[in-house]
Tab-separated table of N, CA and C in Angstrom:
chain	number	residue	atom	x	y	z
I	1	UNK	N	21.611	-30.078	-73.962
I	1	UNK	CA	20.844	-29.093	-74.658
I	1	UNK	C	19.382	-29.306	-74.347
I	2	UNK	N	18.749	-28.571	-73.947
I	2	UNK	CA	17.183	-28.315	-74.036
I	2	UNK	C	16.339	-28.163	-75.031
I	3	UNK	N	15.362	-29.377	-75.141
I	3	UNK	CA	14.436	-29.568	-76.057
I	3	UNK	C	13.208	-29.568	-76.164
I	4	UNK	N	12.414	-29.464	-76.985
I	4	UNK	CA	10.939	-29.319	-76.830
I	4	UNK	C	10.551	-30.821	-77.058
I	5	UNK	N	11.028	-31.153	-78.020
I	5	UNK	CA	10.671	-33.147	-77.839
I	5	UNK	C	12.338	-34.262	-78.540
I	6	UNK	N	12.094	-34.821	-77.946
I	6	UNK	CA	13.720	-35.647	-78.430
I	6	UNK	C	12.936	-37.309	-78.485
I	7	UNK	N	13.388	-38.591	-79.361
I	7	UNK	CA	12.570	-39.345	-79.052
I	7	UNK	C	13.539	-40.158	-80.100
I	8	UNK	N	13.134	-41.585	-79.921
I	8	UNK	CA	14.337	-42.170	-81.019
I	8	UNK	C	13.090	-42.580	-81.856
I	9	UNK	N	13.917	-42.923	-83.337
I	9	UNK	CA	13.726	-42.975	-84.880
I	9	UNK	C	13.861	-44.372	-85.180
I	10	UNK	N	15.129	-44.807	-84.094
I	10	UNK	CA	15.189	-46.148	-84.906
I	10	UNK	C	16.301	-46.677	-84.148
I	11	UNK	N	17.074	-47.692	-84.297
I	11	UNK	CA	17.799	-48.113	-83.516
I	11	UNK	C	19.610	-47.161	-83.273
I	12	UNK	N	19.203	-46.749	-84.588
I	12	UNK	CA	20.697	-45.868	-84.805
I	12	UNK	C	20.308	-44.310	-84.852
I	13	UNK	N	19.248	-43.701	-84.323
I	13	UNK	CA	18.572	-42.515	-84.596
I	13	UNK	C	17.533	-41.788	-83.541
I	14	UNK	N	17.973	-40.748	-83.578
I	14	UNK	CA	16.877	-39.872	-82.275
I	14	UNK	C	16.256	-38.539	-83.523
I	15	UNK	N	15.406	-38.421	-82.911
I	15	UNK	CA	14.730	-36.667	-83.867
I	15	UNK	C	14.851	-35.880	-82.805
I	16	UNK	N	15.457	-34.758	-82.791
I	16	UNK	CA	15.501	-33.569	-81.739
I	16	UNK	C	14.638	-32.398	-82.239
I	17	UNK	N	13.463	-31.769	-81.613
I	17	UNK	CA	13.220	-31.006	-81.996
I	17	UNK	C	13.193	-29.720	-80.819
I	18	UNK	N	13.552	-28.397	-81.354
I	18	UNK	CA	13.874	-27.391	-80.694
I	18	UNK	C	12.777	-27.094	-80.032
I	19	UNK	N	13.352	-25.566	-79.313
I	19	UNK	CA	12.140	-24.856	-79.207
I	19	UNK	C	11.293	-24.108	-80.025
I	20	UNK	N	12.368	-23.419	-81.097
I	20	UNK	CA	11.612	-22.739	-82.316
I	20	UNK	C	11.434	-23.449	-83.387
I	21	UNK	N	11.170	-24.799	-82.992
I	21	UNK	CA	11.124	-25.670	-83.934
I	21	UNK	C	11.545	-26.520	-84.970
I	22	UNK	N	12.983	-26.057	-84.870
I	22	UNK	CA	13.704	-26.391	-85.505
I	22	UNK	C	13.923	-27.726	-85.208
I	23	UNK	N	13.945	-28.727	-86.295
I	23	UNK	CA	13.981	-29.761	-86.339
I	23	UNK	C	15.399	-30.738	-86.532
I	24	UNK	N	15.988	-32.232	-86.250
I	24	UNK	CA	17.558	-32.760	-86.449
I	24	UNK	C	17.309	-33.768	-86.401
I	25	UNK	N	17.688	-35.143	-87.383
I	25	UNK	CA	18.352	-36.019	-86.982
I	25	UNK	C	19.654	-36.630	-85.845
I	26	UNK	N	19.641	-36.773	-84.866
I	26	UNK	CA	20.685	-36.996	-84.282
I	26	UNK	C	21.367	-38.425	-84.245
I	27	UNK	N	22.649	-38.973	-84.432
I	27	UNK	CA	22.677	-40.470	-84.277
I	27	UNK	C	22.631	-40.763	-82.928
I	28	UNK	N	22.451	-42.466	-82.701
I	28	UNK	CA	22.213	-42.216	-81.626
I	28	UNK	C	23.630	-42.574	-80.905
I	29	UNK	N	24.882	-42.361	-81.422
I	29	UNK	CA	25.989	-42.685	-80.827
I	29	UNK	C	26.513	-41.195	-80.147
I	30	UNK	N	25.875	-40.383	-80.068
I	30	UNK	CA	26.211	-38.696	-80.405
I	30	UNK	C	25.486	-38.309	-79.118
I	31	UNK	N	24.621	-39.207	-78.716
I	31	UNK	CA	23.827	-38.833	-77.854
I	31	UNK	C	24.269	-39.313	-76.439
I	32	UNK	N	24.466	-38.885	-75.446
I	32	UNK	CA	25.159	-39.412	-74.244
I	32	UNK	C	24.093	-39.696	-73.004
I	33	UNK	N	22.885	-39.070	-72.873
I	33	UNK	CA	21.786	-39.673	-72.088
I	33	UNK	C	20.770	-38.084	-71.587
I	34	UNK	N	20.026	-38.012	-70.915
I	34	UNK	CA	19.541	-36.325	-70.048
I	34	UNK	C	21.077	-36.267	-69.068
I	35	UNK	N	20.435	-34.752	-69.179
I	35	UNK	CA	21.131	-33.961	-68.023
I	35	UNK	C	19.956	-33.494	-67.047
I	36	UNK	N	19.531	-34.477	-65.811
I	36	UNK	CA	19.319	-34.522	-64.909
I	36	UNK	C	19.146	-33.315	-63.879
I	37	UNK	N	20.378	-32.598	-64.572
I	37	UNK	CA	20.451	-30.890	-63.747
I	37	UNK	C	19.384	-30.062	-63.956
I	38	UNK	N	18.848	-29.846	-65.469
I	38	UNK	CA	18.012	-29.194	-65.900
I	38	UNK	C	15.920	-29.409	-65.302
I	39	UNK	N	15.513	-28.565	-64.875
I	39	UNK	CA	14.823	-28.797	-64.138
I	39	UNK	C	13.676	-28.427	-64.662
I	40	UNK	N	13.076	-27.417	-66.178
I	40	UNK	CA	11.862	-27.060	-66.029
I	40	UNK	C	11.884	-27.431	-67.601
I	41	UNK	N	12.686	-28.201	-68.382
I	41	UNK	CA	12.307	-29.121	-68.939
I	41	UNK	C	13.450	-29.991	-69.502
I	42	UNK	N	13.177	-30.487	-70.990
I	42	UNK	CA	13.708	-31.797	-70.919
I	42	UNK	C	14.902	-31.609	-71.365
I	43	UNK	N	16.320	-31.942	-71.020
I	43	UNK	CA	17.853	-31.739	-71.482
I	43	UNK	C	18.377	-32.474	-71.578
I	44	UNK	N	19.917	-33.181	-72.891
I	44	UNK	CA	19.766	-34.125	-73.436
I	44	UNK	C	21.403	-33.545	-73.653
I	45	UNK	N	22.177	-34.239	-73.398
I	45	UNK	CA	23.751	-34.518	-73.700
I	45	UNK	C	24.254	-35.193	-75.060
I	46	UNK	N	24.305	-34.313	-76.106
I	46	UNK	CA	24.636	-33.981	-77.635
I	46	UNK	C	25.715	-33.703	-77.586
I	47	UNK	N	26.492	-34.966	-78.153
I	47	UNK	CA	27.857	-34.180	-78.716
I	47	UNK	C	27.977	-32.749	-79.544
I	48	UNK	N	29.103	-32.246	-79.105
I	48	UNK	CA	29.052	-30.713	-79.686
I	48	UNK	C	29.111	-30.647	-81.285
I	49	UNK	N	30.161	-31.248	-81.573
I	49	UNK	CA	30.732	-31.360	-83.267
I	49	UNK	C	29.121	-32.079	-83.929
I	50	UNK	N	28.235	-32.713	-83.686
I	50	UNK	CA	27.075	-33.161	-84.531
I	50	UNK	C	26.228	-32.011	-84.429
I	51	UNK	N	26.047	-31.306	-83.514
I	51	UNK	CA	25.108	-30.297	-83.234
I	51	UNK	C	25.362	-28.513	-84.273
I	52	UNK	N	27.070	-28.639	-84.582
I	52	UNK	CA	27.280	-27.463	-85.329
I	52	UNK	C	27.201	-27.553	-86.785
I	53	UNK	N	27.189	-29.008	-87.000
I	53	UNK	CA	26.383	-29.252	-88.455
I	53	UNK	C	25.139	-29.353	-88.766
I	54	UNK	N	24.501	-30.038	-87.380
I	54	UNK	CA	22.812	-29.483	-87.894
I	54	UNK	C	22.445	-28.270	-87.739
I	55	UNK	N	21.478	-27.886	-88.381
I	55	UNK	CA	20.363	-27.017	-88.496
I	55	UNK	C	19.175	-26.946	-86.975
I	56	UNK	N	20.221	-27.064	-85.909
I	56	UNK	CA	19.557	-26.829	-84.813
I	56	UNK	C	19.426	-26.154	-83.816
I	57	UNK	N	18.766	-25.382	-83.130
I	57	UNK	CA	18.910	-24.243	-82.185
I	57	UNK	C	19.477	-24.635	-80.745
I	58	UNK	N	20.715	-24.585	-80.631
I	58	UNK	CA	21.317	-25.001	-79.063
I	58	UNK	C	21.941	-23.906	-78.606
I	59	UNK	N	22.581	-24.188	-77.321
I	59	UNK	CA	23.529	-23.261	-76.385
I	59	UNK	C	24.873	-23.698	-76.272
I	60	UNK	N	25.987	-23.253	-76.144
I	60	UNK	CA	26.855	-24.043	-75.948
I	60	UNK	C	27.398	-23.280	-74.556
I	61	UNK	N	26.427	-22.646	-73.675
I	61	UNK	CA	26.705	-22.480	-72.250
I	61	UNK	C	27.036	-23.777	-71.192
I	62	UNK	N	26.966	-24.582	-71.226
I	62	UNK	CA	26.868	-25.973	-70.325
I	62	UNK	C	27.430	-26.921	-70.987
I	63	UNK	N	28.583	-27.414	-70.581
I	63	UNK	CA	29.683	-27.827	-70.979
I	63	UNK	C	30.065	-29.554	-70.202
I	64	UNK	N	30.204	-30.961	-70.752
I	64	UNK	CA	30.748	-31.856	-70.390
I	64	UNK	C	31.555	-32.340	-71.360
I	65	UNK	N	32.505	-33.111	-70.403
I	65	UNK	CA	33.203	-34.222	-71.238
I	65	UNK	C	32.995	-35.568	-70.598
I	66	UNK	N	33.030	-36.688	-71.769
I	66	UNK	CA	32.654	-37.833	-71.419
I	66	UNK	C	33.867	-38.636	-71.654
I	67	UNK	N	33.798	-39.720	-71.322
I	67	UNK	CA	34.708	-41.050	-71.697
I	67	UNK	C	34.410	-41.981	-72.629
I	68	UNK	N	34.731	-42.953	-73.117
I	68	UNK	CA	34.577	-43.969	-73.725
I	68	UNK	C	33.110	-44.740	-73.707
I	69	UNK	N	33.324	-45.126	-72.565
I	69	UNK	CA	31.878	-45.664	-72.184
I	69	UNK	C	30.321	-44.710	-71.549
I	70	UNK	N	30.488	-43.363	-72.213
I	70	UNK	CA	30.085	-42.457	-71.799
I	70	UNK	C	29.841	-42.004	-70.232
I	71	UNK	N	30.304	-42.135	-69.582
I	71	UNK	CA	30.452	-41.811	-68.007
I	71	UNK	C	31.251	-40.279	-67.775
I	72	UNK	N	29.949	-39.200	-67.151
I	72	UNK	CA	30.830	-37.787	-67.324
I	72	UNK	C	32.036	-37.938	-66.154
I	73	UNK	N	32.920	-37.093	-67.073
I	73	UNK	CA	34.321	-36.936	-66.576
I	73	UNK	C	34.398	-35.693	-65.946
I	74	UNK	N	34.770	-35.025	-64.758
I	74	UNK	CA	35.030	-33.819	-63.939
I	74	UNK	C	35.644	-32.876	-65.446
I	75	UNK	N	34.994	-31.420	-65.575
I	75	UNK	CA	35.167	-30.367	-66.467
I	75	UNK	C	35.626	-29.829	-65.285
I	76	UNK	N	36.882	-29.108	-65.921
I	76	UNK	CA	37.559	-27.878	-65.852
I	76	UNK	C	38.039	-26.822	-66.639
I	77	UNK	N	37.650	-25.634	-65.395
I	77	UNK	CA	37.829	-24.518	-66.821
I	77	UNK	C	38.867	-23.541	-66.531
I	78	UNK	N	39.807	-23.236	-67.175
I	78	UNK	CA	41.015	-22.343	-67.211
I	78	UNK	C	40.885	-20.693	-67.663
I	79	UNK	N	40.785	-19.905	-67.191
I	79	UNK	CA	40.734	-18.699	-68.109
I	79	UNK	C	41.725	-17.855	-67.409
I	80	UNK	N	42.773	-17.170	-68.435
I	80	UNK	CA	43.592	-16.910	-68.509
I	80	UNK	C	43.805	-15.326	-68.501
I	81	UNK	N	44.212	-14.493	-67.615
I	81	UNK	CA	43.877	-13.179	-67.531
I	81	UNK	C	45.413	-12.020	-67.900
I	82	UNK	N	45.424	-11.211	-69.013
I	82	UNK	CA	46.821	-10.884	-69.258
I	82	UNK	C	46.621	-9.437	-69.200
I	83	UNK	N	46.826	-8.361	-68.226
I	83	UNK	CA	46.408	-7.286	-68.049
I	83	UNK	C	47.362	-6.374	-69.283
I	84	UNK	N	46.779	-5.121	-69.388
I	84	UNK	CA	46.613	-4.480	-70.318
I	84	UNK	C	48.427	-3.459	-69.610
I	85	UNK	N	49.184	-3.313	-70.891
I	85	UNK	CA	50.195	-2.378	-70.576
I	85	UNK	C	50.335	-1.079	-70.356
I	86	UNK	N	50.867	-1.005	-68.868
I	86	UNK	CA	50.112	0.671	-68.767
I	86	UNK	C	51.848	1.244	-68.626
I	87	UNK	N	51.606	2.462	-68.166
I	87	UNK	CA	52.383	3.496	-68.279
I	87	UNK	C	52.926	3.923	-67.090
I	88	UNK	N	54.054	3.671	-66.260
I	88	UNK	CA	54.080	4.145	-64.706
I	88	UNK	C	53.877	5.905	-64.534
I	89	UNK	N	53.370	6.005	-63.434
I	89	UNK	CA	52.808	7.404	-63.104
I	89	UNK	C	53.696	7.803	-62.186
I	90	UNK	N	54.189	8.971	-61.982
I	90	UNK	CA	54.779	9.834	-61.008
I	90	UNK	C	54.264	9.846	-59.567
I	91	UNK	N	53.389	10.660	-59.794
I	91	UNK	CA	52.304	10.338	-58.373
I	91	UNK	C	51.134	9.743	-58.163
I	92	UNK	N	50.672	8.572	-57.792
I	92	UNK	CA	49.624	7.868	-58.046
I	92	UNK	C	49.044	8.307	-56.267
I	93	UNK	N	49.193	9.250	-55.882
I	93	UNK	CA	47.856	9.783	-54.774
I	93	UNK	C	46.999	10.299	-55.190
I	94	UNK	N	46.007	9.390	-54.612
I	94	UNK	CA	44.700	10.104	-54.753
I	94	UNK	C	44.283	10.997	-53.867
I	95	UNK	N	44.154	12.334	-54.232
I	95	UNK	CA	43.606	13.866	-53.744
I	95	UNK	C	42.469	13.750	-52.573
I	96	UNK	N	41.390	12.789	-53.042
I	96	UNK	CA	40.123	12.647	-52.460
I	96	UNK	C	40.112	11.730	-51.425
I	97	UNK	N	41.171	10.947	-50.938
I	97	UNK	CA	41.378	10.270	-50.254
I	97	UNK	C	42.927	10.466	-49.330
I	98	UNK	N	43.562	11.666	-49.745
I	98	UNK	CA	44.506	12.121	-48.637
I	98	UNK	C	44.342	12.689	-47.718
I	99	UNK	N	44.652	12.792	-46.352
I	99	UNK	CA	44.554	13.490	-45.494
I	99	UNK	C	45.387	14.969	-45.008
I	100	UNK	N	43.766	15.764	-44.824
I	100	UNK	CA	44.281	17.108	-44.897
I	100	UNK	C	44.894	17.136	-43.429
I	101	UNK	N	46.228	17.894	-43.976
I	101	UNK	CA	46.982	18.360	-42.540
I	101	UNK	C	45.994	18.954	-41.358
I	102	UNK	N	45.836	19.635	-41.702
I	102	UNK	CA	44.374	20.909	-40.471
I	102	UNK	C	43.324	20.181	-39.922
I	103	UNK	N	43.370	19.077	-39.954
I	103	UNK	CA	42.102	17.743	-39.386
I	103	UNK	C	43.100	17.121	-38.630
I	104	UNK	N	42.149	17.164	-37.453
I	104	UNK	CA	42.952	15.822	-36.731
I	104	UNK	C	42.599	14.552	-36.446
């Protein structure tokens, strides 16, 4: 997540503060290190579940999973596509794209 300042509190504690200012305690076990990717400012790997109880302005566009010893683990994403039930048609030619006999 992208922050305007992040900084630790204490040995068990970071303060995250947003962009609109919005302010968080974060622990610091919750916290997994920057995200390195982010380039025009500072981004910070927050567990998801601490972040939907604070009172803090995030994204949940950018997505990891970690391990134990926090080391990111390869994300994969599945999306699942179930088309809509249609109706079979008699003649499915299209007019505008048949060829007129009288052309050669």
């Amino acid at each position: 997540m992208r922050l305007d300042s992040f900084y630790q509190i204490s040995e068990k504690a970071y303060k995250a503060v947003a962009f609109d200012g919005s302010t968080a305690i974060i622990p610091a076990s919750q916290v997994f290190g920057q995200d390195w990717d982010v380039q025009k400012s500072n981004a910070y790997w927050i567990s998801a579940w601490i972040l939907e109880k604070k009172d803090l302005q995030y994204s949940s566009k950018k997505v990891a999973w970690f391990d134990e010893s926090g080391k990111m683990l390869p994300t994969y994403r599945v999306d699942r596509h179930t088309p809509d039930e249609k109706e079979p048609v008699q003649n499915n030619e299209i007019t505008e794209l048949k060829k007129d006999e009288n052309t050669i």
